[in-house]
mmCIF file of C-alpha atoms in Angstrom:
data_model
loop_
_atom_site.group_PDB
_atom_site.id
_atom_site.type_symbol
_atom_site.label_atom_id
_atom_site.label_comp_id
_atom_site.label_asym_id
_atom_site.label_seq_id
_atom_site.Cartn_x
_atom_site.Cartn_y
_atom_site.Cartn_z
ATOM 1 C CA SER A 231 17.178 14.363 -16.204
ATOM 2 C CA GLN A 232 17.442 10.580 -16.043
ATOM 3 C CA ASP A 233 13.801 10.346 -14.954
ATOM 4 C CA SER A 234 12.652 12.425 -17.930
ATOM 5 C CA LYS A 235 14.138 9.887 -20.343
ATOM 6 C CA THR A 236 11.531 7.388 -19.219
ATOM 7 C CA TRP A 237 8.827 9.890 -18.354
ATOM 8 C CA THR A 238 8.764 11.948 -21.587
ATOM 9 C CA PRO A 239 7.828 9.232 -24.133
ATOM 10 C CA LYS A 240 5.027 7.984 -21.893
ATOM 11 C CA LEU A 241 3.785 11.479 -21.209
ATOM 12 C CA CYS A 242 3.753 12.176 -24.944
ATOM 13 C CA THR A 243 1.637 9.060 -25.406
ATOM 14 C CA VAL A 244 -0.898 10.354 -22.919
ATOM 15 C CA LEU A 245 -0.896 13.843 -24.460
ATOM 16 C CA GLN A 246 -1.424 12.315 -27.866
ATOM 17 C CA GLY A 247 -4.307 10.436 -26.343
ATOM 18 C CA LEU A 248 -5.779 13.708 -25.139
ATOM 19 C CA ASP A 249 -5.445 15.067 -28.690
ATOM 20 C CA ARG A 250 -7.235 11.971 -29.931
ATOM 21 C CA TRP A 251 -9.959 12.682 -27.392
ATOM 22 C CA ASN A 252 -10.928 15.791 -29.372
ATOM 23 C CA LEU A 253 -11.590 13.582 -32.392
ATOM 24 C CA ASP A 254 -13.352 10.950 -30.344
ATOM 25 C CA HIS A 255 -15.418 13.614 -28.627
ATOM 26 C CA ASP A 256 -16.804 14.391 -32.103
ATOM 27 C CA MET A 257 -17.678 10.731 -32.409
ATOM 28 C CA TYR A 258 -19.478 10.963 -29.070
ATOM 29 C CA ILE A 259 -21.466 13.972 -30.294
ATOM 30 C CA HIS A 260 -22.417 12.124 -33.458
ATOM 31 C CA GLY A 261 -23.723 9.110 -31.598
ATOM 32 C CA THR A 262 -20.812 6.650 -31.455
ATOM 33 C CA LEU A 263 -21.039 6.552 -27.643
ATOM 34 C CA GLN A 264 -19.683 3.022 -27.250
ATOM 35 C CA GLN A 265 -16.497 3.843 -29.156
ATOM 36 C CA ALA A 266 -15.930 6.995 -27.106
ATOM 37 C CA LYS A 267 -16.420 5.071 -23.846
ATOM 38 C CA LYS A 268 -13.891 2.467 -24.941
ATOM 39 C CA PHE A 269 -11.350 5.149 -25.728
ATOM 40 C CA SER A 270 -11.950 6.840 -22.361
ATOM 41 C CA LEU A 271 -11.205 3.600 -20.501
ATOM 42 C CA GLU A 272 -8.036 3.047 -22.531
ATOM 43 C CA LEU A 273 -6.854 6.561 -21.758
ATOM 44 C CA VAL A 274 -7.491 6.155 -18.026
ATOM 45 C CA LYS A 275 -5.530 2.897 -18.060
ATOM 46 C CA GLU A 276 -2.604 4.578 -19.838
ATOM 47 C CA ILE A 277 -2.512 7.311 -17.184
ATOM 48 C CA ALA A 278 -2.766 4.743 -14.356
ATOM 49 C CA ASP A 279 0.046 2.656 -15.829
ATOM 50 C CA LEU A 280 2.152 5.782 -16.244
ATOM 51 C CA SER A 281 1.549 6.727 -12.608
ATOM 52 C CA LEU A 282 2.482 3.234 -11.392
ATOM 53 C CA ASN A 283 5.672 3.179 -13.442
ATOM 54 C CA GLN A 284 6.732 6.609 -12.206
ATOM 55 C CA MET A 285 6.411 5.864 -8.508
ATOM 56 C CA ALA A 286 9.072 6.765 -5.967
ATOM 57 C CA GLU A 287 12.212 4.697 -5.620
ATOM 58 C CA PRO A 288 11.483 1.479 -3.707
ATOM 59 C CA LEU A 289 12.008 1.538 0.042
ATOM 60 C CA ARG A 290 14.383 -1.124 1.299
ATOM 61 C CA VAL A 291 12.862 -2.628 4.426
ATOM 62 C CA CYS A 292 14.531 -5.369 6.451
ATOM 63 C CA VAL A 293 12.451 -7.565 8.766
ATOM 64 C CA THR A 294 14.296 -9.892 11.133
ATOM 65 C CA GLY A 295 12.779 -13.067 12.515
ATOM 66 C CA ALA A 296 11.068 -13.121 9.143
ATOM 67 C CA ALA A 297 9.994 -16.776 9.237
ATOM 68 C CA GLY A 298 8.214 -16.312 12.551
ATOM 69 C CA GLN A 299 4.580 -15.806 13.500
ATOM 70 C CA ILE A 300 4.614 -12.018 13.827
ATOM 71 C CA ALA A 301 6.388 -11.523 10.509
ATOM 72 C CA TYR A 302 3.929 -13.870 8.804
ATOM 73 C CA SER A 303 1.165 -11.403 9.634
ATOM 74 C CA LEU A 304 3.332 -8.310 9.158
ATOM 75 C CA LEU A 305 4.890 -8.815 5.727
ATOM 76 C CA TYR A 306 1.660 -8.797 3.740
ATOM 77 C CA GLN A 307 0.565 -5.524 5.343
ATOM 78 C CA LEU A 308 3.910 -3.895 4.563
ATOM 79 C CA ALA A 309 3.928 -5.119 0.968
ATOM 80 C CA LYS A 310 0.360 -4.206 0.005
ATOM 81 C CA GLY A 311 0.660 -0.518 0.872
ATOM 82 C CA ASP A 312 -1.088 -0.357 4.251
ATOM 83 C CA VAL A 313 1.885 1.336 5.913
ATOM 84 C CA PHE A 314 3.830 3.441 3.419
ATOM 85 C CA GLY A 315 0.992 4.233 1.036
ATOM 86 C CA HIS A 316 -0.344 2.812 -2.203
ATOM 87 C CA ASP A 317 2.171 4.674 -4.381
ATOM 88 C CA GLN A 318 5.316 3.491 -2.569
ATOM 89 C CA PRO A 319 7.098 0.406 -3.944
ATOM 90 C CA ILE A 320 8.975 -1.743 -1.463
ATOM 91 C CA ILE A 321 11.823 -4.254 -1.419
ATOM 92 C CA LEU A 322 11.603 -6.647 1.529
ATOM 93 C CA ILE A 323 14.816 -8.172 2.851
ATOM 94 C CA LEU A 324 13.950 -11.039 5.167
ATOM 95 C CA LEU A 325 16.528 -12.069 7.765
ATOM 96 C CA ASP A 326 16.432 -15.202 9.877
ATOM 97 C CA ILE A 327 18.779 -17.838 11.251
ATOM 98 C CA PRO A 328 20.129 -20.534 8.868
ATOM 99 C CA ALA A 329 17.837 -23.214 10.303
ATOM 100 C CA MET A 330 14.799 -21.161 9.228
ATOM 101 C CA LEU A 331 15.800 -20.553 5.609
ATOM 102 C CA GLY A 332 13.576 -23.365 4.334
ATOM 103 C CA ALA A 333 10.519 -21.875 6.002
ATOM 104 C CA LEU A 334 11.618 -18.419 4.844
ATOM 105 C CA ASN A 335 11.627 -19.567 1.226
ATOM 106 C CA GLY A 336 8.038 -20.680 1.741
ATOM 107 C CA VAL A 337 7.169 -17.188 2.976
ATOM 108 C CA ILE A 338 8.834 -15.733 -0.138
ATOM 109 C CA MET A 339 6.717 -17.981 -2.357
ATOM 110 C CA GLU A 340 3.545 -16.870 -0.607
ATOM 111 C CA LEU A 341 4.459 -13.209 -1.038
ATOM 112 C CA GLN A 342 5.082 -13.831 -4.743
ATOM 113 C CA ASP A 343 1.738 -15.621 -5.029
ATOM 114 C CA CYS A 344 -0.051 -12.573 -3.577
ATOM 115 C CA ALA A 345 0.840 -10.748 -6.832
ATOM 116 C CA LEU A 346 1.268 -7.437 -5.011
ATOM 117 C CA PRO A 347 2.154 -4.632 -7.459
ATOM 118 C CA LEU A 348 4.079 -2.624 -4.862
ATOM 119 C CA LEU A 349 6.377 -5.499 -3.891
ATOM 120 C CA LYS A 350 9.357 -5.182 -6.208
ATOM 121 C CA GLU A 351 11.398 -7.962 -4.633
ATOM 122 C CA ALA A 352 11.570 -10.190 -1.548
ATOM 123 C CA ILE A 353 15.064 -11.331 -0.605
ATOM 124 C CA PRO A 354 15.803 -14.054 1.991
ATOM 125 C CA SER A 355 19.066 -14.008 3.939
ATOM 126 C CA ASP A 356 20.775 -15.370 7.031
ATOM 127 C CA ASP A 357 23.566 -12.760 6.849
ATOM 128 C CA PRO A 358 23.055 -9.389 8.627
ATOM 129 C CA ALA A 359 25.614 -7.761 6.310
ATOM 130 C CA VAL A 360 23.441 -8.654 3.317
ATOM 131 C CA ALA A 361 20.116 -7.984 5.014
ATOM 132 C CA PHE A 362 20.969 -4.486 6.272
ATOM 133 C CA LYS A 363 22.692 -3.297 3.084
ATOM 134 C CA ASP A 364 21.380 0.217 2.273
ATOM 135 C CA VAL A 365 18.106 -0.295 4.147
ATOM 136 C CA ASP A 366 15.771 2.603 4.879
ATOM 137 C CA LEU A 367 14.022 0.776 7.714
ATOM 138 C CA ALA A 368 14.901 -2.190 9.907
ATOM 139 C CA ILE A 369 12.136 -3.888 11.902
ATOM 140 C CA MET A 370 13.801 -6.077 14.496
ATOM 141 C CA VAL A 371 11.222 -8.753 15.240
ATOM 142 C CA GLY A 372 13.627 -11.637 15.803
ATOM 143 C CA ALA A 373 15.000 -12.308 19.286
ATOM 144 C CA MET A 374 15.767 -15.231 21.546
ATOM 145 C CA PRO A 375 12.369 -16.345 22.931
ATOM 146 C CA ARG A 376 11.858 -16.781 26.635
ATOM 147 C CA ARG A 377 11.754 -20.475 27.441
ATOM 148 C CA GLU A 378 10.013 -22.140 30.357
ATOM 149 C CA GLY A 379 11.934 -21.564 33.567
ATOM 150 C CA MET A 380 14.161 -18.876 32.035
ATOM 151 C CA LEU A 381 14.737 -15.839 34.236
ATOM 152 C CA ARG A 382 14.428 -12.381 32.682
ATOM 153 C CA LYS A 383 18.152 -11.774 33.255
ATOM 154 C CA ASP A 384 18.948 -14.972 31.310
ATOM 155 C CA LEU A 385 16.771 -13.758 28.447
ATOM 156 C CA LEU A 386 18.525 -10.405 28.596
ATOM 157 C CA LYS A 387 21.975 -12.005 28.520
ATOM 158 C CA ALA A 388 21.134 -14.076 25.423
ATOM 159 C CA ASN A 389 19.619 -11.188 23.539
ATOM 160 C CA VAL A 390 22.159 -8.447 24.182
ATOM 161 C CA LYS A 391 24.761 -10.457 22.293
ATOM 162 C CA ILE A 392 22.409 -10.808 19.317
ATOM 163 C CA PHE A 393 21.616 -7.102 19.268
ATOM 164 C CA GLU A 394 25.272 -6.158 19.675
ATOM 165 C CA VAL A 395 26.056 -8.046 16.455
ATOM 166 C CA GLN A 396 23.076 -6.602 14.638
ATOM 167 C CA GLY A 397 23.820 -3.091 15.860
ATOM 168 C CA LYS A 398 27.328 -3.310 14.420
ATOM 169 C CA ALA A 399 25.930 -4.644 11.116
ATOM 170 C CA ILE A 400 23.405 -1.785 10.921
ATOM 171 C CA ASP A 401 26.209 0.667 11.591
ATOM 172 C CA GLU A 402 28.383 -0.746 8.834
ATOM 173 C CA HIS A 403 25.859 -1.506 6.111
ATOM 174 C CA ALA A 404 22.613 0.482 6.491
ATOM 175 C CA LYS A 405 21.908 3.993 5.270
ATOM 176 C CA LYS A 406 22.942 6.592 7.830
ATOM 177 C CA ASP A 407 19.380 7.895 8.089
ATOM 178 C CA VAL A 408 17.934 4.408 8.629
ATOM 179 C CA LYS A 409 15.058 4.071 11.088
ATOM 180 C CA VAL A 410 15.263 1.085 13.442
ATOM 181 C CA VAL A 411 12.212 -0.326 15.247
ATOM 182 C CA VAL A 412 12.883 -3.018 17.851
ATOM 183 C CA VAL A 413 10.138 -5.495 18.670
ATOM 184 C CA GLY A 414 11.974 -8.538 20.059
ATOM 185 C CA ASN A 415 11.954 -8.653 23.852
ATOM 186 C CA PRO A 416 13.228 -7.252 26.102
ATOM 187 C CA ALA A 417 12.549 -4.611 23.470
ATOM 188 C CA ASN A 418 13.587 -1.449 25.325
ATOM 189 C CA THR A 419 16.992 -2.710 26.361
ATOM 190 C CA ASN A 420 17.603 -4.561 23.091
ATOM 191 C CA CYS A 421 16.960 -1.245 21.359
ATOM 192 C CA LEU A 422 19.386 0.534 23.675
ATOM 193 C CA VAL A 423 22.090 -2.049 22.942
ATOM 194 C CA MET A 424 21.588 -1.692 19.189
ATOM 195 C CA SER A 425 21.880 2.076 19.415
ATOM 196 C CA LYS A 426 25.092 1.761 21.424
ATOM 197 C CA TYR A 427 26.801 -0.370 18.768
ATOM 198 C CA ALA A 428 25.440 1.486 15.744
ATOM 199 C CA LYS A 429 27.676 4.400 16.602
ATOM 200 C CA SER A 430 27.220 6.366 13.366
ATOM 201 C CA ILE A 431 23.401 6.229 13.413
ATOM 202 C CA PRO A 432 21.660 9.005 15.410
ATOM 203 C CA LYS A 433 20.195 7.728 18.674
ATOM 204 C CA GLU A 434 16.861 9.333 17.846
ATOM 205 C CA ASN A 435 16.554 6.979 14.845
ATOM 206 C CA PHE A 436 16.000 4.055 17.223
ATOM 207 C CA SER A 437 12.632 3.260 18.785
ATOM 208 C CA CYS A 438 10.979 0.234 20.325
ATOM 209 C CA LEU A 439 7.427 -1.017 20.197
ATOM 210 C CA THR A 440 4.978 -0.063 22.933
ATOM 211 C CA ARG A 441 2.158 0.600 20.466
ATOM 212 C CA LEU A 442 0.765 -2.869 21.147
ATOM 213 C CA ASP A 443 0.346 -1.857 24.795
ATOM 214 C CA GLN A 444 -1.240 1.427 23.700
ATOM 215 C CA ASN A 445 -3.678 -0.415 21.440
ATOM 216 C CA ARG A 446 -4.527 -2.815 24.258
ATOM 217 C CA ALA A 447 -5.199 0.090 26.618
ATOM 218 C CA GLN A 448 -7.306 1.881 24.026
ATOM 219 C CA ALA A 449 -9.339 -1.276 23.412
ATOM 220 C CA GLN A 450 -9.961 -1.802 27.149
ATOM 221 C CA ILE A 451 -11.309 1.725 27.542
ATOM 222 C CA ALA A 452 -13.463 1.411 24.420
ATOM 223 C CA ALA A 453 -14.942 -1.844 25.697
ATOM 224 C CA ARG A 454 -15.624 -0.267 29.082
ATOM 225 C CA LEU A 455 -17.448 2.651 27.459
ATOM 226 C CA GLN A 456 -19.039 0.490 24.729
ATOM 227 C CA VAL A 457 -17.680 2.652 21.917
ATOM 228 C CA LYS A 458 -15.447 2.055 18.919
ATOM 229 C CA SER A 459 -11.724 1.821 19.649
ATOM 230 C CA ASN A 460 -10.901 4.706 17.310
ATOM 231 C CA GLU A 461 -13.062 7.012 19.427
ATOM 232 C CA VAL A 462 -10.436 6.822 22.201
ATOM 233 C CA ARG A 463 -7.387 9.042 21.680
ATOM 234 C CA ASN A 464 -4.083 9.846 23.401
ATOM 235 C CA VAL A 465 -3.772 6.993 25.879
ATOM 236 C CA ILE A 466 -0.142 6.893 27.092
ATOM 237 C CA ILE A 467 2.203 4.006 27.833
ATOM 238 C CA TRP A 468 5.046 5.073 30.113
ATOM 239 C CA GLY A 469 8.227 3.060 30.585
ATOM 240 C CA ASN A 470 9.178 -0.506 29.829
ATOM 241 C CA HIS A 471 7.403 -3.040 27.621
ATOM 242 C CA SER A 472 7.044 -5.329 30.608
ATOM 243 C CA SER A 473 4.721 -5.933 33.534
ATOM 244 C CA THR A 474 5.956 -2.657 35.104
ATOM 245 C CA GLN A 475 4.685 -0.476 32.242
ATOM 246 C CA PHE A 476 2.234 2.254 33.190
ATOM 247 C CA PRO A 477 -0.848 2.598 30.960
ATOM 248 C CA ASP A 478 -2.144 6.100 31.678
ATOM 249 C CA ALA A 479 -5.576 7.412 30.662
ATOM 250 C CA THR A 480 -5.267 10.716 32.538
ATOM 251 C CA HIS A 481 -4.760 12.820 29.400
ATOM 252 C CA ALA A 482 -6.784 10.661 27.021
ATOM 253 C CA HIS A 483 -9.865 12.053 25.361
ATOM 254 C CA MET A 484 -12.724 10.890 23.204
ATOM 255 C CA LEU A 485 -13.320 11.759 19.575
ATOM 256 C CA ASP A 486 -15.936 14.294 20.698
ATOM 257 C CA GLY A 487 -13.367 16.013 22.947
ATOM 258 C CA SER A 488 -14.664 14.708 26.273
ATOM 259 C CA ASN A 489 -12.184 13.465 28.879
ATOM 260 C CA VAL A 490 -11.778 9.695 29.205
ATOM 261 C CA THR A 491 -11.450 9.725 33.001
ATOM 262 C CA GLU A 492 -14.678 11.678 33.290
ATOM 263 C CA ARG A 493 -16.475 9.349 30.889
ATOM 264 C CA VAL A 494 -15.245 6.231 32.700
ATOM 265 C CA SER A 495 -15.918 7.851 36.079
ATOM 266 C CA ASP A 496 -14.279 5.019 38.028
ATOM 267 C CA ASP A 497 -10.813 5.738 39.434
ATOM 268 C CA ASN A 498 -10.653 2.325 41.097
ATOM 269 C CA TRP A 499 -10.922 0.669 37.681
ATOM 270 C CA LEU A 500 -8.499 3.108 35.995
ATOM 271 C CA HIS A 501 -5.920 2.672 38.785
ATOM 272 C CA GLY A 502 -6.461 -1.055 39.189
ATOM 273 C CA GLU A 503 -7.968 -3.536 36.758
ATOM 274 C CA PHE A 504 -7.315 -1.374 33.687
ATOM 275 C CA ILE A 505 -3.580 -1.171 34.400
ATOM 276 C CA THR A 506 -3.082 -4.808 35.386
ATOM 277 C CA THR A 507 -5.085 -6.091 32.400
ATOM 278 C CA VAL A 508 -2.839 -4.207 29.976
ATOM 279 C CA GLN A 509 0.326 -5.143 31.866
ATOM 280 C CA LYS A 510 -0.531 -8.850 31.825
ATOM 281 C CA ARG A 511 -2.269 -9.059 28.455
ATOM 282 C CA GLY A 512 0.678 -10.692 26.698
ATOM 283 C CA ALA A 513 0.859 -13.424 29.324
ATOM 284 C CA ALA A 514 -2.910 -13.937 29.084
ATOM 285 C CA VAL A 515 -2.665 -14.436 25.321
ATOM 286 C CA ILE A 516 0.123 -17.005 25.778
ATOM 287 C CA ALA A 517 -1.895 -18.850 28.419
ATOM 288 C CA ALA A 518 -4.926 -18.979 26.122
ATOM 289 C CA ARG A 519 -3.364 -19.921 22.778
ATOM 290 C CA LYS A 520 0.048 -21.301 23.862
ATOM 291 C CA PHE A 521 1.756 -18.788 21.581
ATOM 292 C CA SER A 522 2.624 -15.141 22.010
ATOM 293 C CA SER A 523 0.660 -12.335 20.360
ATOM 294 C CA ALA A 524 1.154 -12.303 16.589
ATOM 295 C CA VAL A 525 -1.662 -10.629 14.631
ATOM 296 C CA SER A 526 -2.061 -7.848 17.208
ATOM 297 C CA ALA A 527 1.712 -7.370 17.369
ATOM 298 C CA ALA A 528 1.958 -7.125 13.582
ATOM 299 C CA LYS A 529 -0.869 -4.585 13.491
ATOM 300 C CA ALA A 530 0.841 -2.530 16.214
ATOM 301 C CA ILE A 531 4.127 -2.558 14.274
ATOM 302 C CA CYS A 532 2.269 -1.210 11.246
ATOM 303 C CA ASP A 533 0.673 1.510 13.382
ATOM 304 C CA HIS A 534 4.071 2.438 14.845
ATOM 305 C CA VAL A 535 5.847 2.586 11.479
ATOM 306 C CA ARG A 536 2.971 4.409 9.765
ATOM 307 C CA ASP A 537 3.146 7.184 12.375
ATOM 308 C CA LEU A 538 6.933 7.212 12.197
ATOM 309 C CA TRP A 539 6.833 7.585 8.415
ATOM 310 C CA ASN A 540 3.808 9.834 7.947
ATOM 311 C CA GLY A 541 3.589 11.707 11.252
ATOM 312 C CA THR A 542 0.978 11.874 13.992
ATOM 313 C CA LYS A 543 -2.324 13.628 13.418
ATOM 314 C CA GLU A 544 -2.905 17.170 14.604
ATOM 315 C CA GLY A 545 -3.766 17.190 18.306
ATOM 316 C CA GLU A 546 -2.745 13.568 18.814
ATOM 317 C CA TRP A 547 0.299 11.673 19.974
ATOM 318 C CA THR A 548 1.517 8.109 20.136
ATOM 319 C CA SER A 549 3.606 6.088 22.573
ATOM 320 C CA MET A 550 6.953 4.583 21.659
ATOM 321 C CA GLY A 551 10.141 3.662 23.442
ATOM 322 C CA VAL A 552 12.779 6.300 22.676
ATOM 323 C CA MET A 553 16.018 7.570 24.170
ATOM 324 C CA SER A 554 15.168 9.319 27.428
ATOM 325 C CA ASP A 555 17.914 11.969 27.212
ATOM 326 C CA GLY A 556 16.548 15.495 27.664
ATOM 327 C CA ASN A 557 13.053 14.544 28.850
ATOM 328 C CA THR A 558 11.271 16.765 31.387
ATOM 329 C CA TYR A 559 9.431 14.013 33.276
ATOM 330 C CA GLY A 560 12.191 13.039 35.692
ATOM 331 C CA VAL A 561 13.109 9.840 33.831
ATOM 332 C CA PRO A 562 16.864 9.097 34.042
ATOM 333 C CA ASP A 563 18.915 9.673 30.910
ATOM 334 C CA GLY A 564 20.385 6.754 29.021
ATOM 335 C CA VAL A 565 17.425 4.365 28.826
ATOM 336 C CA MET A 566 14.890 3.560 26.118
ATOM 337 C CA TYR A 567 11.686 4.603 27.851
ATOM 338 C CA SER A 568 8.199 4.808 26.389
ATOM 339 C CA PHE A 569 6.919 8.387 26.238
ATOM 340 C CA PRO A 570 4.105 10.158 24.450
ATOM 341 C CA VAL A 571 5.626 11.670 21.309
ATOM 342 C CA ARG A 572 4.555 13.718 18.325
ATOM 343 C CA ILE A 573 6.089 12.985 14.934
ATOM 344 C CA LYS A 574 6.623 15.227 11.928
ATOM 345 C CA ASP A 575 8.957 14.767 8.954
ATOM 346 C CA ARG A 576 10.030 11.398 10.426
ATOM 347 C CA LYS A 577 11.363 13.082 13.576
ATOM 348 C CA TRP A 578 9.800 12.635 16.983
ATOM 349 C CA GLU A 579 9.634 15.024 19.912
ATOM 350 C CA PHE A 580 8.445 14.569 23.483
ATOM 351 C CA VAL A 581 4.948 15.766 24.329
ATOM 352 C CA GLU A 582 5.802 18.323 26.977
ATOM 353 C CA GLY A 583 3.920 19.837 29.897
ATOM 354 C CA LEU A 584 1.611 16.978 30.871
ATOM 355 C CA SER A 585 0.669 16.941 34.539
ATOM 356 C CA VAL A 586 1.879 13.977 36.595
ATOM 357 C CA SER A 587 -0.009 12.963 39.744
ATOM 358 C CA ASP A 588 1.631 11.330 42.750
ATOM 359 C CA PHE A 589 0.070 8.027 41.681
ATOM 360 C CA ALA A 590 1.457 8.376 38.159
ATOM 361 C CA ARG A 591 4.878 9.407 39.482
ATOM 362 C CA SER A 592 5.162 6.234 41.547
ATOM 363 C CA LYS A 593 4.296 4.088 38.530
ATOM 364 C CA MET A 594 6.649 5.984 36.195
ATOM 365 C CA ASP A 595 9.511 5.730 38.683
ATOM 366 C CA ALA A 596 9.007 1.978 39.180
ATOM 367 C CA THR A 597 9.254 1.185 35.470
ATOM 368 C CA ALA A 598 12.224 3.571 35.085
ATOM 369 C CA HIS A 599 14.000 1.749 37.923
ATOM 370 C CA GLU A 600 13.511 -1.573 36.110
ATOM 371 C CA LEU A 601 14.947 -0.130 32.887
ATOM 372 C CA VAL A 602 18.014 1.234 34.692
ATOM 373 C CA GLU A 603 18.601 -2.206 36.226
ATOM 374 C CA GLU A 604 18.207 -3.875 32.808
ATOM 375 C CA ARG A 605 20.583 -1.385 31.195
ATOM 376 C CA ASP A 606 23.253 -1.903 33.851
ATOM 377 C CA ALA A 607 22.934 -5.692 33.640
ATOM 378 C CA ALA A 608 23.094 -5.628 29.843
ATOM 379 C CA PHE A 609 26.262 -3.532 29.747
ATOM 380 C CA GLU A 610 27.804 -5.757 32.402
ATOM 381 C CA PHE A 611 27.124 -8.805 30.187
ATOM 382 C CA LEU A 612 28.673 -6.990 27.239
ATOM 383 C CA GLY A 613 31.785 -6.068 29.214
#
């Protein structure tokens, strides 16, 4: 095969080294320990170099809004192996508007200066046709930001046009099995618009980020119980990535198997302050630092993509906004709604059979109603 043409000579080198080891082992026996140690280190390096050179084909990953704050924290984590693994090379294609190309070139220089062995190339672009060419994954961070005094419907109107264009570009230029993760707000409806205009890409390949909300909820519970965040499992975010989202701890459990609601033992907090804190956390961050969440958003994107690529752990699930069609929780079809999902072989499925209380139903219905309104408004803007 083509691979064997490059593999065989290097493999022969290593095998010859193993043959040499027999001779050097004799040297070891006869007291030349230092020489044998030196050879051992050389042989290990040869094998390591061989492994690095025979890695998988590089993944082509496009990040939009690549000169922005979130991407600045995200790109390093993607390129160093934190998401796809330390044996997976990556090509980053960085898309932003023309006015940001200068800053984007600075980001490229910084990535180069990190000297990351897995980063094969970093390519800047202001052209979606170039940026989405043959990509395996598109992370849609860029979106029109909400300005002071701007109504949500105005934000929606500005963004649906952007995501219509990008959806068509994904459809025309990306691989047909591309995975698309939408981060830019309003993320759920932007994701829906993209999926509508990327007609040849399966709808289930589109998801939007609610993992940041899940992480926030997990952290609030951990702080309440004075435990580590990773001891809290299976918190759910239902619905829209907005102030109507429903953070739900009903089915969450601790690492030791105990139930979160029993450990917290305070329904007033779980039905009140816990929910509103998570719902309003983004606004609280903006009020405190005058900028939206960046490091935490980048970390959540990595968590989302890692699960999407590698699957969820046995007995666990994650929350992400996905197409609602076929769900069994009474959510209307045709919206991107955050559900608990399990992932295997890069395919997600709904977590089925979870009980829904009257309180939870009212919260789930309210956020579904908002998403239906957003969807209808978006498609009206698009004509």
